[in-house]
CSV table of C-alpha atoms in Angstrom, one decimal:
chain,number,residue,atom,x,y,z
A,1423,UNK,CA,6.8,-8.4,-29.7
A,1424,UNK,CA,7.4,-5.2,-29.4
A,1425,UNK,CA,9.6,-3.4,-31.5
A,1426,UNK,CA,12.5,-1.1,-30.5
A,1427,UNK,CA,11.2,1.7,-33.0
A,1428,UNK,CA,7.6,1.4,-30.4
A,1429,UNK,CA,9.8,1.9,-27.3
A,1430,UNK,CA,12.3,4.6,-28.8
A,1431,UNK,CA,10.6,8.1,-27.8
A,1432,UNK,CA,9.9,6.4,-24.2
A,1433,UNK,CA,13.9,6.1,-24.2
A,1434,UNK,CA,14.8,9.0,-26.2
A,1435,UNK,CA,12.8,11.7,-24.2
A,1436,UNK,CA,11.5,10.0,-21.0
A,1437,UNK,CA,13.8,10.4,-18.2
A,1438,UNK,CA,16.2,7.5,-16.9
A,1439,UNK,CA,14.1,7.5,-13.5
A,1440,UNK,CA,11.4,5.1,-15.3
A,1441,UNK,CA,11.2,1.6,-13.7
A,1442,UNK,CA,8.9,-0.5,-14.4
A,1443,UNK,CA,8.8,-0.3,-17.8
A,1444,UNK,CA,12.1,-1.8,-18.1
A,1445,UNK,CA,11.1,-5.2,-16.6
A,1446,UNK,CA,8.0,-4.9,-18.5
A,1447,UNK,CA,9.1,-3.9,-22.4
A,1448,UNK,CA,5.6,-3.6,-23.8
A,1449,UNK,CA,3.6,-0.7,-25.1
A,1450,UNK,CA,0.4,-1.4,-23.4
A,1451,UNK,CA,-2.9,-0.3,-24.8
A,1452,UNK,CA,-6.2,-1.6,-23.0
A,1453,UNK,CA,-7.2,-3.1,-19.9
A,1454,UNK,CA,-9.9,-4.7,-18.1
A,1455,UNK,CA,-9.9,-6.3,-14.8
A,1456,UNK,CA,-7.3,-8.5,-14.1
A,1457,UNK,CA,-5.8,-8.5,-17.7
A,1458,UNK,CA,-3.9,-5.6,-19.7
A,1459,UNK,CA,-3.5,-5.9,-23.6
A,1460,UNK,CA,-0.6,-4.5,-25.4
A,1461,UNK,CA,-0.5,-2.4,-28.7
A,1462,UNK,CA,0.1,-5.7,-30.4
A,1463,UNK,CA,-2.8,-7.4,-29.2
A,1464,UNK,CA,-1.1,-9.5,-26.8
A,1465,UNK,CA,-2.9,-10.2,-23.2
A,1466,UNK,CA,-0.8,-10.3,-19.6
A,1467,UNK,CA,-2.5,-11.2,-16.2
A,1468,UNK,CA,-2.3,-8.3,-14.0
A,1469,UNK,CA,-0.5,-9.4,-10.9
A,1470,UNK,CA,0.8,-6.0,-9.7
A,1471,UNK,CA,-2.7,-4.3,-9.8
A,1472,UNK,CA,-1.3,-0.7,-9.8
A,1473,UNK,CA,1.0,-1.4,-7.0
A,1474,UNK,CA,-2.3,-1.7,-4.9
A,1475,UNK,CA,-3.9,1.3,-6.4
A,1476,UNK,CA,-6.5,-1.3,-8.7
A,1477,UNK,CA,-8.0,-3.3,-5.9
A,1478,UNK,CA,-11.3,-3.8,-8.2
A,1479,UNK,CA,-9.6,-4.5,-11.3
A,1480,UNK,CA,-8.7,-2.3,-14.6
A,1481,UNK,CA,-11.9,-0.3,-15.8
A,1482,UNK,CA,-14.3,-2.0,-13.1
A,1483,UNK,CA,-17.3,-1.5,-15.0
A,1484,UNK,CA,-19.4,-0.4,-11.6
A,1485,UNK,CA,-17.0,2.4,-11.1
A,1486,UNK,CA,-16.8,3.5,-14.7
A,1487,UNK,CA,-20.2,3.9,-15.5
A,1488,UNK,CA,-20.1,6.5,-12.3
A,1489,UNK,CA,-17.4,8.0,-13.6
A,1490,UNK,CA,-19.0,8.3,-17.1
A,1491,UNK,CA,-22.3,9.4,-16.0
A,1492,UNK,CA,-20.7,12.2,-13.8
A,1493,UNK,CA,-18.6,13.6,-16.5
A,1494,UNK,CA,-21.1,13.7,-19.0
A,1495,UNK,CA,-23.6,15.8,-16.6
A,1496,UNK,CA,-20.6,18.1,-16.2
A,1497,UNK,CA,-20.2,17.5,-12.7
A,1498,UNK,CA,-17.1,19.3,-10.9
A,1499,UNK,CA,-13.9,18.1,-11.7
A,1500,UNK,CA,-11.4,20.3,-9.7
A,1501,UNK,CA,-12.6,21.6,-6.7
A,1502,UNK,CA,-9.6,22.8,-4.1
A,1503,UNK,CA,-11.8,22.0,-1.0
A,1504,UNK,CA,-14.5,23.4,-1.9
A,1505,UNK,CA,-17.8,21.9,-1.0
A,1506,UNK,CA,-19.1,19.8,-4.0
A,1507,UNK,CA,-21.7,17.0,-4.5
A,1508,UNK,CA,-19.4,14.5,-5.2
A,1509,UNK,CA,-17.5,15.5,-1.8
A,1510,UNK,CA,-20.4,14.8,0.1
A,1511,UNK,CA,-21.5,11.8,-1.4
A,1512,UNK,CA,-18.2,10.4,-0.7
A,1513,UNK,CA,-17.9,11.4,2.9
A,1514,UNK,CA,-21.3,10.2,3.8
A,1515,UNK,CA,-20.5,7.3,2.1
A,1516,UNK,CA,-17.5,6.7,4.0
A,1517,UNK,CA,-18.9,7.6,7.2
A,1518,UNK,CA,-21.9,5.0,6.7
A,1519,UNK,CA,-20.0,1.8,5.3
A,1520,UNK,CA,-16.8,2.2,6.8
A,1521,UNK,CA,-16.3,4.0,9.7
A,1522,UNK,CA,-19.6,4.1,11.7
A,1523,UNK,CA,-19.9,-0.1,11.3
A,1524,UNK,CA,-16.4,0.0,13.0
A,1525,UNK,CA,-17.3,2.6,15.3
A,1526,UNK,CA,-13.9,4.7,14.1
A,1527,UNK,CA,-13.9,7.9,15.7
A,1528,UNK,CA,-11.9,9.5,13.1
A,1529,UNK,CA,-12.1,12.7,10.7
A,1530,UNK,CA,-11.2,12.9,7.3
A,1531,UNK,CA,-8.7,15.2,6.0
A,1532,UNK,CA,-7.7,15.5,2.0
A,1533,UNK,CA,-4.1,16.3,1.6
A,1534,UNK,CA,-2.6,16.1,-1.6
A,1535,UNK,CA,-3.8,13.1,-4.4
A,1536,UNK,CA,-0.8,10.5,-3.0
A,1537,UNK,CA,0.5,8.5,-0.5
A,1538,UNK,CA,3.4,10.7,0.4
A,1539,UNK,CA,1.0,13.4,0.7
A,1540,UNK,CA,-0.9,11.8,3.4
A,1541,UNK,CA,2.3,10.8,5.0
A,1542,UNK,CA,3.7,14.3,5.2
A,1543,UNK,CA,0.4,15.7,6.4
A,1544,UNK,CA,0.2,12.9,9.1
A,1545,UNK,CA,3.8,13.5,10.3
A,1546,UNK,CA,3.2,17.3,10.4
A,1547,UNK,CA,-0.1,16.9,12.6
A,1548,UNK,CA,1.5,14.9,14.8
A,1549,UNK,CA,4.4,16.8,15.8
A,1550,UNK,CA,1.9,19.8,15.9
A,1551,UNK,CA,0.0,17.8,18.4
A,1552,UNK,CA,2.8,16.8,20.6
A,1553,UNK,CA,5.1,19.6,20.0
A,1554,UNK,CA,8.2,17.2,19.4
A,1555,UNK,CA,10.1,16.7,16.3
A,1556,UNK,CA,11.4,12.9,16.4
A,1557,UNK,CA,9.2,10.0,15.0
A,1558,UNK,CA,9.9,6.1,14.9
A,1559,UNK,CA,9.3,4.0,12.2
A,1560,UNK,CA,10.6,0.4,11.5
A,1561,UNK,CA,13.3,-1.4,9.6
A,1562,UNK,CA,12.3,-2.0,5.7
A,1563,UNK,CA,9.6,0.3,6.7
A,1564,UNK,CA,8.7,2.3,3.1
A,1565,UNK,CA,6.3,5.5,3.3
A,1566,UNK,CA,6.8,7.4,0.4
A,1567,UNK,CA,9.4,9.9,-1.8
A,1568,UNK,CA,9.4,13.4,-0.6
A,1569,UNK,CA,11.7,14.0,2.2
A,1570,UNK,CA,9.7,13.8,5.5
A,1571,UNK,CA,8.6,10.4,4.0
A,1572,UNK,CA,12.0,9.3,3.1
A,1573,UNK,CA,13.1,10.1,6.6
A,1574,UNK,CA,11.0,7.2,8.2
A,1575,UNK,CA,11.8,4.7,5.2
A,1576,UNK,CA,14.2,2.2,5.4
A,1577,UNK,CA,15.5,1.4,1.7
A,1578,UNK,CA,19.3,2.6,1.6
A,1579,UNK,CA,19.0,3.4,-2.5
A,1580,UNK,CA,15.8,5.3,-1.9
A,1581,UNK,CA,17.1,7.1,1.0
A,1582,UNK,CA,20.2,7.9,-0.8
A,1583,UNK,CA,18.3,9.9,-3.7
A,1584,UNK,CA,17.2,12.8,-0.9
A,1585,UNK,CA,20.6,13.9,-1.9
A,1586,UNK,CA,20.5,15.9,1.9
A,1587,UNK,CA,20.7,14.8,5.5
A,1588,UNK,CA,17.1,12.9,6.4
A,1589,UNK,CA,16.5,13.9,9.7
A,1590,UNK,CA,13.8,13.4,12.8
A,1591,UNK,CA,12.9,9.8,12.0
A,1592,UNK,CA,14.8,7.0,14.2
A,1593,UNK,CA,14.2,3.5,13.1
A,1594,UNK,CA,13.4,0.3,15.1
A,1595,UNK,CA,13.8,-3.2,14.4
A,1596,UNK,CA,10.1,-5.0,12.8
A,1597,UNK,CA,8.3,-7.5,14.5
A,1598,UNK,CA,10.7,-10.7,13.9
A,1599,UNK,CA,13.6,-8.6,13.0
A,1600,UNK,CA,15.6,-10.7,15.2
A,1601,UNK,CA,13.7,-14.1,14.1
A,1602,UNK,CA,12.1,-14.4,17.9
A,1603,UNK,CA,15.9,-14.0,19.8
A,1604,UNK,CA,14.7,-10.4,21.2
A,1605,UNK,CA,11.6,-9.8,23.1
A,1606,UNK,CA,9.4,-7.5,21.2
A,1607,UNK,CA,10.0,-3.5,21.9
A,1608,UNK,CA,13.0,-4.4,24.7
A,1609,UNK,CA,15.1,-2.4,22.5
A,1610,UNK,CA,12.8,0.5,21.9
A,1611,UNK,CA,11.9,0.8,25.6
A,1612,UNK,CA,14.9,0.9,26.8
A,1613,UNK,CA,15.8,3.6,24.9
A,1614,UNK,CA,12.6,5.5,25.8
A,1615,UNK,CA,13.1,5.0,29.5
A,1616,UNK,CA,16.9,5.8,29.7
A,1617,UNK,CA,17.9,9.4,30.0
A,1618,UNK,CA,21.5,8.5,28.3
A,1619,UNK,CA,20.1,6.9,25.6
A,1620,UNK,CA,20.1,9.8,23.6
A,1621,UNK,CA,16.7,9.3,21.6
A,1622,UNK,CA,14.8,12.5,21.6
A,1623,UNK,CA,11.3,11.7,22.8
A,1624,UNK,CA,8.7,11.0,19.6
A,1625,UNK,CA,6.0,12.8,18.8
A,1626,UNK,CA,4.8,9.4,16.9
A,1627,UNK,CA,5.1,6.1,15.9
A,1628,UNK,CA,4.3,5.0,12.0
A,1629,UNK,CA,4.1,1.4,11.1
A,1630,UNK,CA,2.6,-0.6,8.0
A,1631,UNK,CA,1.0,-3.9,9.4
A,1632,UNK,CA,2.3,-5.4,6.5
A,1633,UNK,CA,5.7,-4.0,4.8
A,1634,UNK,CA,5.0,-4.2,1.0
A,1635,UNK,CA,7.8,-2.4,-0.4
A,1636,UNK,CA,10.2,-3.9,2.4
A,1637,UNK,CA,9.5,-7.9,1.4
A,1638,UNK,CA,5.9,-8.7,2.2
A,1639,UNK,CA,7.0,-8.8,6.0
A,1640,UNK,CA,3.6,-9.4,8.2
A,1641,UNK,CA,3.6,-8.1,11.8
A,1642,UNK,CA,1.3,-10.0,14.2
A,1643,UNK,CA,-1.2,-8.9,15.6
A,1644,UNK,CA,-0.3,-9.3,19.1
A,1645,UNK,CA,2.7,-7.0,18.2
A,1646,UNK,CA,0.6,-4.6,17.2
A,1647,UNK,CA,-1.2,-4.7,20.0
A,1648,UNK,CA,1.8,-4.3,22.3
A,1649,UNK,CA,3.0,-1.7,20.0
A,1650,UNK,CA,0.0,0.5,20.6
A,1651,UNK,CA,0.2,0.2,24.3
A,1652,UNK,CA,3.5,1.2,24.4
A,1653,UNK,CA,2.4,4.4,22.3
A,1654,UNK,CA,-0.3,4.9,25.0
A,1655,UNK,CA,2.0,4.5,28.0
A,1656,UNK,CA,4.9,6.8,26.4
A,1657,UNK,CA,2.6,9.4,25.1
A,1658,UNK,CA,3.4,9.1,21.3
A,1659,UNK,CA,0.4,8.8,18.6
A,1660,UNK,CA,-0.1,5.6,16.5
A,1661,UNK,CA,0.2,6.2,12.5
A,1662,UNK,CA,-0.8,3.4,10.7
A,1663,UNK,CA,0.4,3.6,7.2
A,1664,UNK,CA,-2.4,1.9,5.1
A,1665,UNK,CA,-1.6,3.3,1.9
A,1666,UNK,CA,-0.9,-0.5,0.2
A,1667,UNK,CA,-2.5,-2.5,2.7
A,1668,UNK,CA,-5.7,-0.6,3.2
A,1669,UNK,CA,-9.3,-0.7,1.1
A,1670,UNK,CA,-9.2,-4.6,1.7
A,1671,UNK,CA,-6.3,-5.7,0.4
A,1672,UNK,CA,-5.3,-8.2,3.7
A,1673,UNK,CA,-9.4,-8.9,4.4
A,1674,UNK,CA,-10.6,-6.2,5.9
A,1675,UNK,CA,-11.1,-2.3,5.1
A,1676,UNK,CA,-8.5,-1.6,7.2
A,1677,UNK,CA,-5.3,-3.5,7.4
A,1678,UNK,CA,-5.6,-3.1,11.4
A,1679,UNK,CA,-8.8,-4.5,12.1
A,1680,UNK,CA,-7.3,-8.0,12.5
A,1681,UNK,CA,-5.2,-6.8,15.4
A,1682,UNK,CA,-8.2,-4.8,17.1
A,1683,UNK,CA,-6.3,-1.3,17.3
A,1684,UNK,CA,-7.4,2.0,16.7
A,1685,UNK,CA,-4.7,3.7,15.5
A,1686,UNK,CA,-4.5,7.7,16.3
A,1687,UNK,CA,-4.0,8.6,12.5
A,1688,UNK,CA,-4.6,6.6,9.7
A,1689,UNK,CA,-3.0,7.4,5.9
A,1690,UNK,CA,-4.8,6.0,3.0
A,1691,UNK,CA,-4.2,6.1,-0.6
A,1692,UNK,CA,-4.3,4.0,-4.1
A,1693,UNK,CA,-7.0,2.1,-3.7
A,1694,UNK,CA,-9.1,4.7,-2.2
A,1695,UNK,CA,-10.4,5.9,-5.3
A,1696,UNK,CA,-11.0,2.5,-6.7
A,1697,UNK,CA,-10.1,3.5,-10.3
A,1698,UNK,CA,-6.9,4.5,-10.0
A,1699,UNK,CA,-7.6,8.0,-10.0
A,1700,UNK,CA,-5.1,10.0,-7.6
A,1701,UNK,CA,-6.9,10.5,-4.5
A,1702,UNK,CA,-5.8,10.0,-0.6
A,1703,UNK,CA,-7.0,10.7,3.1
A,1704,UNK,CA,-5.5,11.3,6.3
A,1705,UNK,CA,-7.7,10.0,9.0
A,1706,UNK,CA,-7.4,11.1,12.6
A,1707,UNK,CA,-9.1,11.2,16.1
A,1708,UNK,CA,-11.2,14.4,16.7
A,1709,UNK,CA,-9.5,15.7,19.5
A,1710,UNK,CA,-6.2,16.0,17.1
A,1711,UNK,CA,-8.2,18.3,14.5
A,1712,UNK,CA,-6.0,21.5,15.7
A,1713,UNK,CA,-4.9,22.2,11.8
A,1714,UNK,CA,-5.7,26.2,11.6
A,1715,UNK,CA,-7.4,26.6,7.9
A,1716,UNK,CA,-5.4,26.2,5.1
A,1717,UNK,CA,-2.6,24.8,7.2
A,1718,UNK,CA,-2.2,22.0,5.1
A,1719,UNK,CA,-3.2,22.3,1.4
A,1720,UNK,CA,-2.8,20.8,-1.9
A,1721,UNK,CA,-4.2,22.0,-5.2
A,1722,UNK,CA,-5.2,18.6,-6.4
A,1723,UNK,CA,-6.8,17.5,-3.2
A,1724,UNK,CA,-10.4,18.0,-4.8
A,1725,UNK,CA,-10.5,15.3,-7.2
A,1726,UNK,CA,-13.8,15.0,-7.8
A,1727,UNK,CA,-14.1,12.1,-10.5
A,1728,UNK,CA,-12.0,10.3,-7.7
A,1729,UNK,CA,-14.8,11.3,-4.9
A,1730,UNK,CA,-17.6,9.7,-7.1
A,1731,UNK,CA,-15.4,6.1,-8.1
A,1732,UNK,CA,-14.4,6.0,-4.4
A,1733,UNK,CA,-18.4,6.5,-3.4
A,1734,UNK,CA,-19.6,3.5,-6.0
A,1735,UNK,CA,-16.3,1.0,-4.8
A,1736,UNK,CA,-17.8,1.4,-1.1
A,1737,UNK,CA,-21.2,0.8,-1.8
A,1738,UNK,CA,-20.4,-2.1,-4.3
A,1739,UNK,CA,-17.9,-3.6,-2.4
A,1740,UNK,CA,-18.3,-2.8,1.2
A,1741,UNK,CA,-22.0,-2.7,1.9
A,1742,UNK,CA,-22.0,-6.3,2.9
A,1743,UNK,CA,-19.1,-8.8,4.1
A,1744,UNK,CA,-18.7,-10.7,1.0
A,1745,UNK,CA,-15.4,-8.4,-0.5
A,1746,UNK,CA,-13.8,-9.6,3.1
A,1747,UNK,CA,-14.9,-13.5,2.7
A,1748,UNK,CA,-13.8,-13.7,-0.7
A,1749,UNK,CA,-10.5,-11.9,-0.2
A,1750,UNK,CA,-9.6,-14.4,2.6
A,1751,UNK,CA,-10.5,-17.6,0.5
A,1752,UNK,CA,-8.3,-16.1,-2.6
A,1753,UNK,CA,-5.6,-15.6,-0.2
A,1754,UNK,CA,-5.3,-19.0,1.0
A,1755,UNK,CA,-5.5,-20.1,-2.5
A,1756,UNK,CA,-2.5,-18.3,-3.1
A,1757,UNK,CA,-0.5,-19.8,-0.2
A,1758,UNK,CA,-1.2,-23.2,-1.0
A,1759,UNK,CA,0.1,-22.8,-4.9
A,1760,UNK,CA,3.5,-20.6,-3.4
A,1761,UNK,CA,3.6,-23.7,-0.9
A,1762,UNK,CA,3.5,-26.4,-3.8
A,1763,UNK,CA,6.0,-24.2,-5.3
A,1764,UNK,CA,8.3,-24.1,-2.3
A,1765,UNK,CA,8.3,-27.7,-1.8
A,1766,UNK,CA,8.9,-28.6,-5.6
A,1767,UNK,CA,12.0,-26.7,-5.5
A,1768,UNK,CA,14.0,-26.7,-2.2
A,1769,UNK,CA,16.9,-25.6,-3.7
A,1770,UNK,CA,15.5,-22.4,-4.1
A,1771,UNK,CA,14.9,-21.9,-0.2
A,1772,UNK,CA,11.2,-20.1,-0.5
A,1773,UNK,CA,10.1,-18.6,2.3
A,1774,UNK,CA,6.5,-17.9,2.1
A,1775,UNK,CA,4.8,-14.9,3.9
A,1776,UNK,CA,1.5,-12.8,3.8
A,1777,UNK,CA,-1.8,-12.0,4.2
A,1778,UNK,CA,-5.1,-11.6,2.1
A,1779,UNK,CA,-4.1,-10.7,-1.3
A,1780,UNK,CA,-0.9,-10.0,-0.8
A,1781,UNK,CA,1.9,-12.5,-0.5
A,1782,UNK,CA,5.6,-12.6,-1.2
A,1783,UNK,CA,8.0,-15.6,-2.2
A,1784,UNK,CA,11.4,-15.0,-0.8
A,1785,UNK,CA,14.1,-16.5,-2.8
A,1786,UNK,CA,17.5,-17.1,-1.4
A,1787,UNK,CA,19.5,-16.0,-4.5
A,1788,UNK,CA,18.1,-12.4,-5.0
A,1789,UNK,CA,18.7,-12.3,-8.7
A,1790,UNK,CA,16.5,-15.2,-9.1
A,1791,UNK,CA,13.5,-13.5,-8.1
A,1792,UNK,CA,14.5,-10.9,-11.1
A,1793,UNK,CA,14.7,-13.6,-13.3
A,1794,UNK,CA,11.5,-15.4,-12.4
A,1795,UNK,CA,9.6,-11.9,-12.7
A,1796,UNK,CA,11.3,-11.5,-16.2
A,1797,UNK,CA,10.2,-14.7,-17.4
A,1798,UNK,CA,7.1,-14.7,-16.0
A,1799,UNK,CA,6.3,-11.3,-18.1
A,1800,UNK,CA,7.5,-13.5,-21.6
A,1801,UNK,CA,4.8,-15.8,-20.2
A,1802,UNK,CA,2.3,-13.6,-20.1
A,1803,UNK,CA,2.3,-12.2,-16.5
A,1804,UNK,CA,3.0,-9.0,-14.9
A,1805,UNK,CA,4.8,-9.2,-11.2
A,1806,UNK,CA,7.2,-7.4,-9.6
A,1807,UNK,CA,10.1,-8.1,-6.9
A,1808,UNK,CA,10.1,-6.6,-3.4
A,1809,UNK,CA,12.3,-6.2,-0.2
A,1810,UNK,CA,15.6,-4.6,0.5
A,1811,UNK,CA,17.4,-6.7,-2.2
A,1812,UNK,CA,14.7,-7.4,-4.9
A,1813,UNK,CA,14.5,-10.8,-3.5
A,1814,UNK,CA,10.9,-11.5,-2.6
A,1815,UNK,CA,8.6,-12.2,-5.8
A,1816,UNK,CA,5.4,-10.3,-4.9
A,1817,UNK,CA,2.2,-11.6,-5.9
A,1818,UNK,CA,-0.6,-8.9,-5.8
A,1819,UNK,CA,-3.7,-9.3,-7.7
A,1820,UNK,CA,-6.7,-6.9,-8.0
A,1821,UNK,CA,-9.3,-8.2,-5.5
A,1822,UNK,CA,-11.6,-9.2,-7.9
A,1823,UNK,CA,-10.0,-11.4,-9.7
A,1824,UNK,CA,-11.5,-14.9,-10.6
A,1825,UNK,CA,-10.7,-18.2,-9.1
A,1826,UNK,CA,-9.6,-19.3,-12.4
A,1827,UNK,CA,-7.6,-16.4,-13.4
A,1828,UNK,CA,-6.3,-16.9,-10.0
A,1829,UNK,CA,-4.9,-20.4,-11.4
A,1830,UNK,CA,-3.7,-19.7,-14.3
A,1831,UNK,CA,-1.4,-16.7,-13.1
A,1832,UNK,CA,-0.2,-19.1,-10.2
A,1833,UNK,CA,0.5,-21.5,-13.0
A,1834,UNK,CA,2.8,-19.1,-14.9
A,1835,UNK,CA,4.7,-18.2,-11.8
A,1836,UNK,CA,5.5,-22.0,-11.2
A,1837,UNK,CA,6.5,-22.4,-14.9
A,1838,UNK,CA,8.7,-19.4,-14.4
A,1839,UNK,CA,10.4,-20.7,-11.2
A,1840,UNK,CA,11.1,-24.1,-12.6
A,1841,UNK,CA,12.7,-22.5,-15.8
A,1842,UNK,CA,14.9,-20.1,-14.2
A,1843,UNK,CA,16.0,-23.0,-11.8
């Protein structure tokens, strides 16, 4: 058991803004694959995966070897946007393994190294291209914690942290927001066409295909296709935020592949480096590349060790179709287990939803979701809650998790639900 003394410096010196450590009161020391070990030697299965930044697990041996070799030969660490061998290798691999096989016409931009940096660059570019300020987002969206990203985020608590009015963003209903009672985009399209609606013509629409922080809300493929069609008809750019759901989380490398759409702009971060190293991309169609040199930049956009592990991850896991097949099979395993938990506990009012290896179990009593995650931690499993009121238990294991590890974690989850009923 972690003692209060072991945590004292975090409590006395670190800001009150810390959050995950409050739900997991341990001092972690080592990690490998789908497991973390604290300084007292206790092992935990990780169904959180760095909030989606560790799709290939902790200290993946293939990526670690590539990184160690690069460091040991004194490869460039910090390179701004200078040309380096590491960046060239990543770009060539990304083009050959990801873009070209999918016939995606994207240019690659390296903004700052975090997801919100990628979103900010996407919003800036859309406004620059269209010469308009407004951007439409969706209910329960989450796009980041900087001001531009917060303006297109739905969560009231996170928005309030801005301290100033958040402007030039307009929310619209996400798929199934009215539980099928209202035709898709009825309100949105009416506002666009009504000269008295007061809606400024948007430059773009930004959307997550699966809302991770918003409660694992899954957009149907037909809804996404209709959204793309609406954007084309109304001269708006379509931005897909694939920061958490990209890099294979839902099956295909991009989460929008299943819908058969080609967004104008795509943001990637989290698992693009493959190793948990900070890195993000803003991808956009070539005709949108109207940036002036230096018009958007960032000191740490040239994180070369991240380029090394990113290229290694693409080579190791995306040169064939095995990762996608495995992710979909593991996803079925999770879905069946969660449905069984729901059947065992009808009093919980569980609603199960997800795609690939991101799943949510919404509980009627929102406080129970937090209790389930707390008990799971005591039993050796890391889970987080999701949704506007923390009412969803979120299952987000590494894509490389074994079937046996998945079974083990899902049994712990079932036990946690039983013991918090």
